[in-house]
Structures are given as C-alpha cells and as structure tokens.
Short mmCIF file of C-alpha atoms in Angstrom, two decimals:
data_model
loop_
_atom_site.label_atom_id
_atom_site.label_comp_id
_atom_site.label_asym_id
_atom_site.label_seq_id
_atom_site.Cartn_x
_atom_site.Cartn_y
_atom_site.Cartn_z
CA UNK R 1 23.27 0.81 20.04
CA UNK R 2 26.03 0.61 17.40
CA UNK R 3 25.63 -1.42 14.25
CA UNK R 4 21.89 -0.74 13.80
CA UNK R 5 21.04 1.12 10.61
CA UNK R 6 17.72 2.52 9.38
CA UNK R 7 17.88 0.32 6.28
CA UNK R 8 19.02 -2.86 8.00
CA UNK R 9 17.32 -5.96 6.66
CA UNK R 10 16.84 -9.44 8.04
CA UNK R 11 14.84 -10.93 10.84
CA UNK R 12 15.06 -9.09 14.13
CA UNK R 13 15.32 -11.28 17.21
CA UNK R 14 13.25 -9.86 20.02
CA UNK R 15 12.06 -11.21 23.33
CA UNK R 16 8.52 -12.49 23.80
CA UNK R 17 7.53 -9.56 25.97
CA UNK R 18 8.67 -7.11 23.28
CA UNK R 19 6.56 -8.86 20.65
CA UNK R 20 3.61 -8.86 23.04
CA UNK R 21 4.10 -5.17 23.68
CA UNK R 22 4.23 -4.44 19.94
CA UNK R 23 1.08 -6.51 19.39
CA UNK R 24 -0.77 -4.54 22.07
CA UNK R 25 0.32 -1.32 20.37
CA UNK R 26 -1.03 -2.60 17.07
CA UNK R 27 -4.40 -3.53 18.57
CA UNK R 28 -4.81 -0.35 20.57
CA UNK R 29 -3.85 1.92 17.65
CA UNK R 30 -2.98 4.62 20.10
CA UNK R 31 -2.14 8.03 18.79
CA UNK R 32 -4.85 7.97 16.13
CA UNK R 33 -7.76 10.35 16.26
CA UNK R 34 -11.19 8.86 15.50
CA UNK R 35 -12.26 9.62 11.95
CA UNK R 36 -15.33 11.79 11.47
CA UNK R 37 -17.46 9.99 8.86
CA UNK R 38 -19.05 13.29 7.78
CA UNK R 39 -15.70 14.88 6.82
CA UNK R 40 -13.89 13.78 3.67
CA UNK R 41 -10.24 14.46 2.90
CA UNK R 42 -8.84 14.69 -0.62
CA UNK R 43 -5.70 16.10 -2.24
CA UNK R 44 -5.04 18.71 -4.92
CA UNK R 45 -1.72 18.30 -6.76
CA UNK R 46 -0.26 21.35 -8.54
CA UNK R 47 3.04 21.52 -10.39
CA UNK R 48 5.43 24.28 -9.30
CA UNK R 49 6.01 26.44 -12.38
CA UNK R 50 8.46 29.12 -11.24
CA UNK R 51 9.39 31.35 -8.30
CA UNK R 52 7.02 34.28 -7.81
CA UNK R 53 9.90 36.62 -6.90
CA UNK R 54 11.55 37.86 -10.14
CA UNK R 55 14.85 38.22 -8.28
CA UNK R 56 15.07 34.44 -7.74
CA UNK R 57 15.89 32.03 -10.53
CA UNK R 58 14.48 28.56 -10.95
CA UNK R 59 17.92 27.06 -10.23
CA UNK R 60 18.03 28.84 -6.87
CA UNK R 61 14.51 27.66 -5.98
CA UNK R 62 15.36 24.11 -7.05
CA UNK R 63 18.52 24.15 -4.94
CA UNK R 64 16.54 25.26 -1.86
CA UNK R 65 13.82 22.63 -2.39
CA UNK R 66 16.39 19.86 -2.88
CA UNK R 67 18.38 20.90 0.18
CA UNK R 68 15.27 21.02 2.38
CA UNK R 69 14.11 17.64 1.06
CA UNK R 70 17.47 16.02 1.87
CA UNK R 71 17.37 17.50 5.38
CA UNK R 72 13.85 16.13 5.83
CA UNK R 73 15.01 12.65 4.81
CA UNK R 74 17.87 12.79 7.36
CA UNK R 75 15.47 13.87 10.12
CA UNK R 76 12.90 11.20 9.17
CA UNK R 77 15.47 8.38 9.15
CA UNK R 78 16.91 9.44 12.51
CA UNK R 79 13.40 9.73 13.94
CA UNK R 80 12.54 6.19 12.78
CA UNK R 81 15.81 4.88 14.26
CA UNK R 82 15.03 6.52 17.61
CA UNK R 83 11.60 4.86 17.72
CA UNK R 84 13.19 1.50 16.96
CA UNK R 85 15.96 1.85 19.58
CA UNK R 86 13.44 2.86 22.25
CA UNK R 87 11.29 -0.16 21.37
CA UNK R 88 14.29 -2.48 21.68
CA UNK R 89 15.20 -1.06 25.10
CA UNK R 90 11.49 -0.98 26.13
CA UNK R 91 11.60 2.74 26.82
CA UNK R 92 8.85 5.21 26.13
CA UNK R 93 9.67 7.89 23.56
CA UNK R 94 9.74 11.36 25.08
CA UNK R 95 8.58 13.74 22.35
CA UNK R 96 10.40 16.75 23.82
CA UNK R 97 13.72 14.89 23.94
CA UNK R 98 13.15 13.47 20.48
CA UNK R 99 12.38 16.94 19.11
CA UNK R 100 15.58 18.36 20.62
CA UNK R 101 17.61 15.49 19.16
CA UNK R 102 16.21 15.98 15.68
CA UNK R 103 16.66 19.76 15.84
CA UNK R 104 20.32 19.32 16.73
CA UNK R 105 20.80 17.03 13.73
CA UNK R 106 19.43 19.58 11.23
CA UNK R 107 19.18 22.98 12.96
CA UNK R 108 18.75 24.78 9.62
CA UNK R 109 15.45 23.01 8.87
CA UNK R 110 12.24 24.77 9.89
CA UNK R 111 10.95 23.68 13.29
CA UNK R 112 7.40 23.28 11.90
CA UNK R 113 8.66 20.78 9.32
CA UNK R 114 10.47 18.82 12.05
CA UNK R 115 7.21 18.65 14.02
CA UNK R 116 5.30 17.37 10.98
CA UNK R 117 7.98 14.73 10.31
CA UNK R 118 7.75 13.53 13.91
CA UNK R 119 3.98 13.10 13.60
CA UNK R 120 4.20 11.36 10.21
CA UNK R 121 7.00 8.98 11.18
CA UNK R 122 5.39 8.31 14.57
CA UNK R 123 2.12 7.32 12.92
CA UNK R 124 4.00 5.09 10.47
CA UNK R 125 5.88 3.42 13.33
CA UNK R 126 2.75 2.75 15.35
CA UNK R 127 1.10 1.21 12.28
CA UNK R 128 3.95 -1.18 11.44
CA UNK R 129 5.64 -1.62 14.83
CA UNK R 130 4.41 -5.19 15.27
CA UNK R 131 5.57 -6.31 11.80
CA UNK R 132 8.94 -4.58 12.28
CA UNK R 133 9.63 -6.05 15.70
CA UNK R 134 8.75 -9.57 14.58
CA UNK R 135 10.87 -9.35 11.44
CA UNK R 136 7.98 -9.44 8.98
CA UNK R 137 8.93 -5.96 7.73
CA UNK R 138 12.30 -4.22 7.53
CA UNK R 139 12.81 -0.96 9.36
CA UNK R 140 11.63 1.83 7.07
CA UNK R 141 14.29 3.89 5.29
CA UNK R 142 13.33 7.16 3.58
CA UNK R 143 14.99 8.40 0.39
CA UNK R 144 16.49 11.83 -0.22
CA UNK R 145 13.31 12.81 -2.08
CA UNK R 146 11.32 12.72 1.16
CA UNK R 147 8.49 15.27 0.83
CA UNK R 148 8.48 18.59 2.64
CA UNK R 149 5.58 18.47 5.14
CA UNK R 150 4.04 21.91 5.69
CA UNK R 151 1.35 22.52 8.31
CA UNK R 152 -1.73 24.34 7.03
CA UNK R 153 -1.22 27.20 9.50
CA UNK R 154 2.17 27.95 7.94
CA UNK R 155 1.02 28.47 4.35
CA UNK R 156 -2.75 28.92 3.99
CA UNK R 157 -2.63 32.67 4.67
CA UNK R 158 -0.11 33.13 1.84
CA UNK R 159 -2.26 31.46 -0.86
CA UNK R 160 -3.56 33.81 -3.56
CA UNK R 161 -5.75 32.81 -6.48
CA UNK R 162 -6.95 35.20 -9.18
CA UNK R 163 -8.55 32.63 -11.47
CA UNK R 164 -5.46 32.08 -13.62
CA UNK R 165 -2.43 31.81 -11.31
CA UNK R 166 -2.02 30.36 -7.84
CA UNK R 167 0.81 31.62 -5.65
CA UNK R 168 1.80 30.54 -2.17
CA UNK R 169 4.77 30.67 0.18
CA UNK R 170 6.71 27.55 1.25
CA UNK R 171 8.54 27.90 4.61
CA UNK R 172 11.63 25.68 4.58
CA UNK R 173 14.47 26.89 6.79
CA UNK R 174 15.08 28.34 10.24
CA UNK R 175 16.98 31.53 10.96
CA UNK R 176 20.18 29.56 11.46
CA UNK R 177 20.40 29.20 7.69
CA UNK R 178 21.07 32.93 7.48
CA UNK R 179 24.48 32.56 9.23
CA UNK R 180 23.88 34.99 12.05
CA UNK R 181 27.65 35.37 12.61
CA UNK R 182 29.14 35.71 9.09
CA UNK R 183 32.63 36.66 10.33
CA UNK R 184 32.99 33.45 12.32
CA UNK R 185 31.68 31.43 9.39
CA UNK R 186 34.10 33.13 7.03
CA UNK R 187 37.07 32.16 9.21
CA UNK R 188 36.16 28.48 8.92
CA UNK R 189 36.09 28.60 5.10
CA UNK R 190 39.22 28.02 3.07
CA UNK R 191 40.35 30.43 0.38
CA UNK R 192 39.33 27.92 -2.28
CA UNK R 193 35.77 27.79 -0.91
CA UNK R 194 35.59 31.59 -0.90
CA UNK R 195 36.76 31.74 -4.51
CA UNK R 196 34.22 29.14 -5.57
CA UNK R 197 31.41 31.11 -3.89
CA UNK R 198 32.48 34.29 -5.62
CA UNK R 199 32.64 32.51 -8.99
CA UNK R 200 29.21 30.99 -8.57
CA UNK R 201 27.83 34.22 -7.13
CA UNK R 202 25.37 32.20 -5.09
CA UNK R 203 22.74 33.99 -3.09
CA UNK R 204 22.15 32.94 0.53
CA UNK R 205 19.11 30.74 1.15
CA UNK R 206 15.89 32.36 2.36
CA UNK R 207 13.58 31.26 5.16
CA UNK R 208 10.70 30.76 2.72
CA UNK R 209 10.11 30.93 -1.02
CA UNK R 210 7.05 32.18 -2.86
CA UNK R 211 6.13 30.06 -5.87
CA UNK R 212 3.69 30.06 -8.80
CA UNK R 213 1.79 26.80 -9.35
CA UNK R 214 0.22 25.53 -12.57
CA UNK R 215 -3.58 25.21 -12.59
CA UNK R 216 -4.61 23.45 -15.81
CA UNK R 217 -7.88 21.65 -15.14
CA UNK R 218 -11.26 23.22 -14.55
CA UNK R 219 -11.83 20.87 -11.60
CA UNK R 220 -8.67 22.20 -9.91
CA UNK R 221 -9.88 25.77 -10.43
CA UNK R 222 -13.20 24.93 -8.80
CA UNK R 223 -11.43 23.36 -5.81
CA UNK R 224 -9.28 26.49 -5.38
CA UNK R 225 -12.39 28.68 -5.55
CA UNK R 226 -13.97 26.67 -2.74
CA UNK R 227 -10.75 26.75 -0.70
CA UNK R 228 -10.51 30.50 -0.98
CA UNK R 229 -14.21 30.96 -0.14
CA UNK R 230 -13.84 28.84 3.00
CA UNK R 231 -16.17 26.06 1.83
CA UNK R 232 -13.20 23.69 1.84
CA UNK R 233 -10.59 23.74 4.61
CA UNK R 234 -6.83 23.68 4.01
CA UNK R 235 -4.90 20.69 5.37
CA UNK R 236 -1.27 19.63 5.34
CA UNK R 237 0.74 20.41 2.21
CA UNK R 238 3.46 18.17 0.78
CA UNK R 239 6.13 19.39 -1.63
CA UNK R 240 7.22 16.36 -3.64
CA UNK R 241 9.90 15.85 -6.30
CA UNK R 242 8.87 13.48 -9.08
CA UNK R 243 10.83 12.92 -12.28
CA UNK R 244 12.80 16.17 -11.92
CA UNK R 245 9.64 18.21 -11.30
CA UNK R 246 8.27 19.57 -8.04
CA UNK R 247 4.61 19.41 -7.02
CA UNK R 248 2.58 20.94 -4.20
CA UNK R 249 0.04 18.44 -2.94
CA UNK R 250 -2.52 20.27 -0.81
CA UNK R 251 -4.82 18.18 1.38
CA UNK R 252 -8.25 19.70 1.90
CA UNK R 253 -11.30 18.75 3.96
CA UNK R 254 -14.99 19.25 3.34
CA UNK R 255 -18.32 18.05 4.66
CA UNK R 256 -19.84 15.07 2.93
CA UNK R 257 -22.90 15.89 0.85
CA UNK R 258 -26.17 15.30 2.66
CA UNK R 259 -27.68 11.97 1.53
CA UNK R 260 -30.74 12.78 -0.62
CA UNK R 261 -30.68 9.50 -2.53
CA UNK R 262 -32.89 6.46 -2.02
CA UNK R 263 -31.07 4.01 0.30
CA UNK R 264 -33.25 1.15 -0.97
CA UNK R 265 -31.95 1.58 -4.53
CA UNK R 266 -28.76 -0.47 -4.85
CA UNK R 267 -26.30 -0.67 -7.71
CA UNK R 268 -24.26 -3.89 -7.92
CA UNK R 269 -20.87 -3.89 -9.67
CA UNK R 270 -19.19 -7.12 -10.79
CA UNK R 271 -15.49 -6.97 -11.78
CA UNK R 272 -13.94 -9.19 -14.42
CA UNK R 273 -11.67 -9.44 -17.47
CA UNK R 274 -13.90 -9.43 -20.55
CA UNK R 275 -15.88 -6.70 -18.82
CA UNK R 276 -13.79 -4.66 -16.39
CA UNK R 277 -17.01 -3.70 -14.61
CA UNK R 278 -20.62 -4.83 -15.17
CA UNK R 279 -23.34 -3.01 -13.25
CA UNK R 280 -27.01 -3.78 -12.55
CA UNK R 281 -29.73 -2.55 -10.20
CA UNK R 282 -32.06 -4.23 -7.72
CA UNK R 283 -35.10 -2.23 -8.86
CA UNK R 284 -34.81 -2.33 -12.66
CA UNK R 285 -33.56 -4.53 -15.53
CA UNK R 286 -31.20 -1.71 -16.53
CA UNK R 287 -27.63 -2.78 -16.99
CA UNK R 288 -24.33 -1.64 -18.44
CA UNK R 289 -20.72 -2.69 -18.84
CA UNK R 290 -17.25 -1.25 -19.26
CA UNK R 291 -15.62 -3.45 -21.88
CA UNK R 292 -12.11 -4.72 -21.32
CA UNK R 293 -10.95 -4.08 -24.89
CA UNK R 294 -9.15 -0.82 -24.09
CA UNK R 295 -7.26 -2.41 -21.22
CA UNK R 296 -6.43 -5.54 -23.22
CA UNK R 297 -5.07 -3.54 -26.16
CA UNK R 298 -2.89 -1.36 -23.96
CA UNK R 299 -1.63 -4.33 -21.93
CA UNK R 300 -0.64 -6.16 -25.13
CA UNK R 301 1.14 -3.05 -26.42
CA UNK R 302 3.07 -2.59 -23.17
CA UNK R 303 3.97 -6.28 -23.05
CA UNK R 304 5.39 -6.19 -26.59
CA UNK R 305 7.32 -2.97 -25.91
CA UNK R 306 8.81 -4.34 -22.70
CA UNK R 307 9.88 -7.56 -24.41
CA UNK R 308 11.36 -5.61 -27.31
CA UNK R 309 13.38 -3.31 -25.02
CA UNK R 310 14.62 -6.28 -23.05
CA UNK R 311 15.89 -7.88 -26.25
CA UNK R 312 17.48 -4.60 -27.38
CA UNK R 313 19.34 -4.39 -24.09
CA UNK R 314 21.50 -7.32 -25.20
CA UNK R 315 22.86 -5.52 -28.26
CA UNK R 316 22.16 -1.84 -27.52
CA UNK R 317 24.39 1.02 -28.62
CA UNK R 318 27.38 2.41 -26.78
CA UNK R 319 25.22 5.09 -25.18
CA UNK R 320 23.63 2.42 -22.97
CA UNK R 321 26.65 0.14 -22.53
CA UNK R 322 29.20 0.66 -19.80
CA UNK R 323 26.97 2.80 -17.61
CA UNK R 324 25.65 0.05 -15.40
CA UNK R 325 22.38 -1.82 -15.10
CA UNK R 326 20.35 1.29 -14.30
CA UNK R 327 21.20 3.02 -17.58
CA UNK R 328 20.51 -0.10 -19.62
CA UNK R 329 17.07 -0.62 -18.02
CA UNK R 330 16.03 3.04 -18.23
CA UNK R 331 13.73 2.51 -21.28
CA UNK R 332 11.95 -0.31 -19.44
CA UNK R 333 11.48 1.91 -16.37
CA UNK R 334 9.88 4.57 -18.56
CA UNK R 335 7.43 1.94 -19.81
CA UNK R 336 6.58 0.96 -16.23
CA UNK R 337 5.84 4.61 -15.43
CA UNK R 338 3.67 4.92 -18.53
CA UNK R 339 1.73 1.78 -17.58
CA UNK R 340 1.24 3.04 -14.02
CA UNK R 341 -0.10 6.39 -15.26
CA UNK R 342 -2.47 4.67 -17.70
CA UNK R 343 -3.88 2.43 -14.98
CA UNK R 344 -4.39 5.36 -12.64
CA UNK R 345 -6.03 7.62 -15.24
CA UNK R 346 -8.23 4.83 -16.62
CA UNK R 347 -9.46 3.86 -13.16
CA UNK R 348 -10.35 7.50 -12.54
CA UNK R 349 -12.43 7.58 -15.74
CA UNK R 350 -14.13 4.25 -15.03
CA UNK R 351 -14.94 5.10 -11.40
CA UNK R 352 -16.32 8.50 -12.39
CA UNK R 353 -18.61 6.89 -14.96
CA UNK R 354 -19.90 4.25 -12.53
CA UNK R 355 -20.66 6.78 -9.80
CA UNK R 356 -22.45 8.98 -12.35
CA UNK R 357 -24.62 6.00 -13.34
CA UNK R 358 -25.52 5.45 -9.69
CA UNK R 359 -26.47 9.12 -9.33
CA UNK R 360 -28.59 9.13 -12.48
CA UNK R 361 -30.56 6.17 -11.14
CA UNK R 362 -30.94 7.71 -7.66
CA UNK R 363 -29.04 4.90 -5.96
CA UNK R 364 -28.22 5.39 -2.30
CA UNK R 365 -25.87 2.40 -2.11
CA UNK R 366 -23.24 0.66 -4.24
CA UNK R 367 -22.30 -2.95 -3.51
CA UNK R 368 -19.11 -4.60 -4.78
CA UNK R 369 -17.18 -7.78 -4.06
CA UNK R 370 -14.72 -7.86 -1.17
CA UNK R 371 -11.41 -8.54 -2.95
CA UNK R 372 -9.25 -8.91 0.15
CA UNK R 373 -10.62 -12.39 0.79
CA UNK R 374 -9.74 -13.64 -2.70
CA UNK R 375 -6.46 -15.49 -3.23
CA UNK R 376 -3.65 -13.38 -4.68
CA UNK R 377 -3.02 -15.92 -7.45
CA UNK R 378 -6.50 -15.36 -8.85
CA UNK R 379 -6.05 -14.77 -12.58
CA UNK R 380 -8.25 -11.74 -13.06
CA UNK R 381 -6.74 -9.92 -10.05
CA UNK R 382 -3.39 -9.96 -11.85
CA UNK R 383 -5.00 -8.61 -15.02
CA UNK R 384 -5.90 -5.15 -13.71
CA UNK R 385 -5.60 -2.97 -10.61
CA UNK R 386 -9.09 -3.66 -9.27
CA UNK R 387 -8.19 -2.56 -5.74
CA UNK R 388 -7.38 0.93 -7.03
CA UNK R 389 -10.61 0.98 -9.04
CA UNK R 390 -12.67 0.03 -5.98
CA UNK R 391 -10.94 2.66 -3.85
CA UNK R 392 -11.64 5.38 -6.42
CA UNK R 393 -15.28 4.31 -6.67
CA UNK R 394 -15.51 4.41 -2.87
CA UNK R 395 -14.23 7.93 -2.30
CA UNK R 396 -16.05 9.39 -5.32
CA UNK R 397 -19.31 7.81 -4.15
CA UNK R 398 -18.89 8.93 -0.54
CA UNK R 399 -18.20 12.47 -1.74
CA UNK R 400 -21.74 12.63 -3.21
CA UNK R 401 -23.44 10.81 -0.33
CA UNK R 402 -23.60 7.26 -1.73
CA UNK R 403 -22.83 4.45 0.69
CA UNK R 404 -20.37 1.79 -0.51
CA UNK R 405 -20.65 -1.74 0.83
CA UNK R 406 -18.24 -4.62 0.13
CA UNK R 407 -19.83 -8.07 0.30
CA UNK R 408 -18.54 -11.64 0.26
CA UNK R 409 -18.35 -12.64 -3.43
CA UNK R 410 -18.68 -16.39 -2.88
CA UNK R 411 -21.38 -18.03 -5.06
CA UNK R 412 -22.56 -14.68 -6.48
CA UNK R 413 -21.58 -15.89 -9.96
CA UNK R 414 -23.26 -19.32 -9.49
CA UNK R 415 -26.48 -18.15 -7.85
CA UNK R 416 -29.57 -17.50 -9.94
CA UNK R 417 -30.60 -13.90 -9.34
CA UNK R 418 -34.23 -14.80 -10.02
CA UNK R 419 -34.93 -17.95 -7.94
CA UNK R 420 -31.81 -18.16 -5.75
CA UNK R 421 -30.73 -21.63 -6.93
CA UNK R 422 -26.96 -22.14 -6.51
CA UNK R 423 -25.07 -24.61 -8.69
CA UNK R 424 -21.72 -24.50 -10.50
CA UNK R 425 -23.45 -25.96 -13.60
CA UNK R 426 -25.51 -22.76 -13.89
CA UNK R 427 -22.53 -21.35 -15.80
CA UNK R 428 -21.87 -23.61 -18.83
CA UNK R 429 -19.16 -21.17 -19.98
CA UNK R 430 -17.52 -17.94 -18.88
CA UNK R 431 -20.06 -15.60 -20.48
CA UNK R 432 -23.38 -17.48 -20.22
CA UNK R 433 -25.74 -18.13 -17.31
CA UNK R 434 -28.48 -20.78 -17.40
CA UNK R 435 -30.37 -21.70 -14.25
CA UNK R 436 -30.85 -25.44 -13.87
CA UNK R 437 -34.00 -24.97 -11.75
CA UNK R 438 -36.17 -22.14 -13.12
CA UNK R 439 -34.43 -22.16 -16.55
CA UNK R 440 -33.66 -18.46 -16.31
CA UNK R 441 -31.49 -17.74 -19.35
CA UNK R 442 -32.44 -21.08 -20.95
CA UNK R 443 -35.99 -20.36 -22.15
CA UNK R 444 -37.79 -18.22 -24.74
CA UNK R 445 -38.94 -14.64 -24.27
CA UNK R 446 -41.72 -12.64 -25.87
CA UNK R 447 -40.82 -8.97 -26.30
CA UNK R 448 -44.46 -8.07 -27.00
CA UNK R 449 -46.03 -9.10 -23.70
CA UNK R 450 -42.99 -10.14 -21.64
CA UNK R 451 -44.11 -13.74 -21.33
CA UNK R 452 -41.52 -16.52 -20.90
CA UNK R 453 -41.98 -20.12 -22.02
CA UNK R 454 -39.94 -23.29 -22.53
CA UNK R 455 -41.03 -23.96 -26.13
CA UNK R 456 -39.90 -22.16 -29.25
CA UNK R 457 -42.31 -20.75 -31.81
CA UNK R 458 -45.24 -18.49 -30.97
CA UNK R 459 -46.03 -16.97 -27.62
CA UNK R 460 -48.66 -18.97 -25.80
CA UNK R 461 -49.99 -15.76 -24.29
CA UNK R 462 -50.29 -13.32 -27.21
CA UNK R 463 -49.25 -15.32 -30.27
CA UNK R 464 -46.21 -13.21 -31.10
CA UNK R 465 -42.88 -14.72 -32.04
CA UNK R 466 -40.56 -15.58 -29.16
CA UNK R 467 -36.74 -15.43 -29.13
CA UNK R 468 -34.11 -17.36 -27.24
CA UNK R 469 -33.33 -15.75 -23.90
CA UNK R 470 -29.60 -15.13 -23.30
CA UNK R 471 -28.43 -13.98 -19.88
CA UNK R 472 -24.88 -12.77 -19.52
CA UNK R 473 -23.11 -14.31 -16.52
CA UNK R 474 -21.67 -10.93 -15.47
CA UNK R 475 -25.15 -9.39 -15.48
CA UNK R 476 -26.47 -12.18 -13.25
CA UNK R 477 -23.55 -11.68 -10.85
CA UNK R 478 -24.07 -7.90 -10.77
CA UNK R 479 -27.78 -8.48 -10.16
CA UNK R 480 -26.91 -10.68 -7.17
CA UNK R 481 -24.52 -8.06 -5.83
CA UNK R 482 -27.30 -5.48 -6.00
CA UNK R 483 -29.48 -7.59 -3.67
CA UNK R 484 -29.68 -6.26 -0.08
CA UNK R 485 -27.84 -8.50 2.43
CA UNK R 486 -26.82 -10.88 -0.36
CA UNK R 487 -24.00 -12.47 1.66
CA UNK R 488 -26.42 -13.33 4.48
CA UNK R 489 -28.98 -14.68 2.00
CA UNK R 490 -26.40 -16.94 0.31
CA UNK R 491 -25.18 -18.19 3.68
CA UNK R 492 -28.72 -19.25 4.59
CA UNK R 493 -29.32 -20.84 1.17
CA UNK R 494 -26.12 -22.88 1.50
CA UNK R 495 -27.35 -24.16 4.83
#
C-alpha cells in the first residue's frame, strides 16, 4: 500500500471491525508466555573496551557494530510496517513469509538476529496494536542505533571470565557478507571504488567479533561468577550504542530466594517531597526517613544551569552559531543526561537502603501507595521520579523474597494510625499530625513510664516530667501503610 511510512503520524481511520479486532488482540495478549513468579530476570550492562583479536582495530570493530545496528533498524522498521499493513488488510501474518521478506531486505545480517527482531517487534506490535489502529499512538519507528539482539544460544558458550577480564563473541553477519563470488563483485565496482578500497586498506567484515568487556564493580563480578557456575542462566544479549560507546547488556535469570521472612511483619513506605521516603512498621515504633535535601539541592542546581545555558544561547560564540538548533542546544542536552543519570543512581541507592531496612527488621512484606491512580498534575509527582523508585524497590525486594503490595493511598494521610479516625483537620499543616478524637500527637508523653495525658506538668502515673508529643504526618501515613489490608479497612471506616 503506497504512501504508508513507518514514521507516519496522524490519526489512522480504520473500520469498526478493525478496531474491534485490535481490541480483542489487546485483551487476549496472545503470543505472551505466562510469567513464572519464582524466576526473576535482571540485566548486566558491560561496556565494550576493545576487540579481543589483536589483528582487529577498534575502528574496524566499531564499523562492524554500526553496520549491523543500521541493518537491524532497517529490518525492524520493515517488520513493523508489515504487521501494520496486514492489520489494515485484515490478514494474518505468516511468520515464514515475513522471515523470507526480511532476509531478502538485509541478507548480510545474521539469521539469528533477524529472528530475534521478529520476536521483539511482534511483541511490541501486539502490545500497542489497539492504540496504533485507533490513532492514539503513531506507528513505531526505530532509529539507526537499534540494538543488536543476540540469542543466548549464540553467545553463552563463548563467554570467558578469569576474574579480571570478560570476553565473548558477538555474531553479526551471515556468510553473504564474505562475498562468495569476489570476481563478480569486482566487475560491478568502478575503478574509483577499487582505488578507494586500496587506499583505505579495509579488511573484509567477519561473521562474528570477539570483544573484551569492562568489569568495574564487585557486584558485576559476582554476577559473572554465578553465570559461569550455572547458578544464573544466560538470556538474550543486546549490544547498544550510547553516547559513542557500545555496551553489552546481558539478561540473566535466577530463582527467587526462598521466603524465610515473617509475612506478618509489614514495612510501610510513604513518599513525599520534604522526605522522599518515610518508613514505619506495623509491629514496632521504629521509623526512618530519607530526607529530600539532596534531591532539592541537585534540582535547584540543574534548574539554574539550564536557565543559564538557555540565556547564553542567545549570545553564544561563533562555535555554536550557524550550526542549527541542535548544536546550540547541545549543552542543555548534556544537562538533561546528567539529571537523568542522577535520578537513576539516586533511586538505586534509596531503594537499596529501604530494602535493607526491611531485611534487618525481618519484614516479609512492603506496602506502598499505588501511584497510577493519582492525577498526573499532582505536585509531588512532578518533583521526583517516584515510579522509578517504586519499581527499583519492587525488584530488589522480590529478589530477596519480600512481597511488595501497592495499596490505595486515599485517606492514609488523614487517618489516625492509632484509633482510625479520619478527618482532614487531623493535619493542621504539612508536617504535623494531631488526631481530633484520641488526641494522638496533641497530648503529653512521659518517657519514664510511657504514660500519655492531656495536661502538662508532671506525669499522673509516676510523677516524672512530661513533654509535648509531636507526631510527624509522614510517620503517621507510613504507619497506616504498614497496616494489613489498610485499603479495605479505610473503605469500611468511610462507610
């Protein structure tokens, strides 16, 4: 169907039966294997340092990786277009025919990579087919930096690890890249092309390249030890180009740790701005918080830098003038990358700390607020990437056998964690909680005997001096979140 491009935008007009068919595909989620809850999948990212073969230069390896990546992008875009055209004509995609079509487009690319691209693009299409056919989402278009997808059977036997260096082989091309009939190929080349090849002295591309990867962190070394011992299983590998560097991202699978923790011990985590995360427990008055000062300071620094670079763009030097919008905004893009890396690294540190606190207190469950039901214009959701933080807490907790439960956050900040009374006036300000019924947080406390009373002065129980009780609102909310079935309890209390 001429005129249809992989990157075409705009609303797509489809018939009602096509939309219905796409909706049924979305609901059925066909083509997906059921996930085993006892098997976890994570990724190990290693930077490619150099080719392992001393006869191959880094420029030659880079050229091969770039060429294979561009071929993969061409195959992926054509595969997506084929899925779309078949959906428009209401025809079922024949995988054998599709494979032959894609192989004819890029015959030099390895057949195993073509198979992996078909699976990846097919899964993407089935996930977003309904949105694409109804015009809610544009047809996906993949860039030239599309990752090389390598099946585990094609590389895991080539991995070597001696404790300091990791080497592995990356299959990229088919035998057709070797030019089986060089005489016929030579006839097609002009004299100028032959002279250029002789001047460059380029070596022909190989079917696969052996590389040396950087292993810096002790955690990465431990993962490689477990992969080589068979404790962890190799999965698909992706070779990705990012900021002029290439990385091998190896997916690996392992069995979830057997739950030896107490399932009745629950840790509640409340997210906010002044405190990025405040945690409490349902069995103890223990509490803790991750202050938001570090995030606030960095956000203010990034904001000032971005504003400064934007102002400088108006009167920048000749090196940034006359080269287009992209060159002029390059400093701002570098700031965006720095901010993204800071958020990612900080969320890793925070999530690791919170999961460690749950382990130290023998908690078998972590409960957090369900953020998907909160409006997107909520102020504190724009302040930090809380979704990423929750996701990192989830997979780190599941890796050690801790169950993660997301609950409805409504009224958890207004409910008294002691008596259950719910009222918006229980929070006179952002940081303070005072119950209007049992006066929790609005009375006096004796640290000698633990007695609470409404009057100031001496303790009516032991005679010691009492102090004003102050309950932080985030602690009260975290205490509510640590309550089993808190969303059901609040629903009953609200009538």
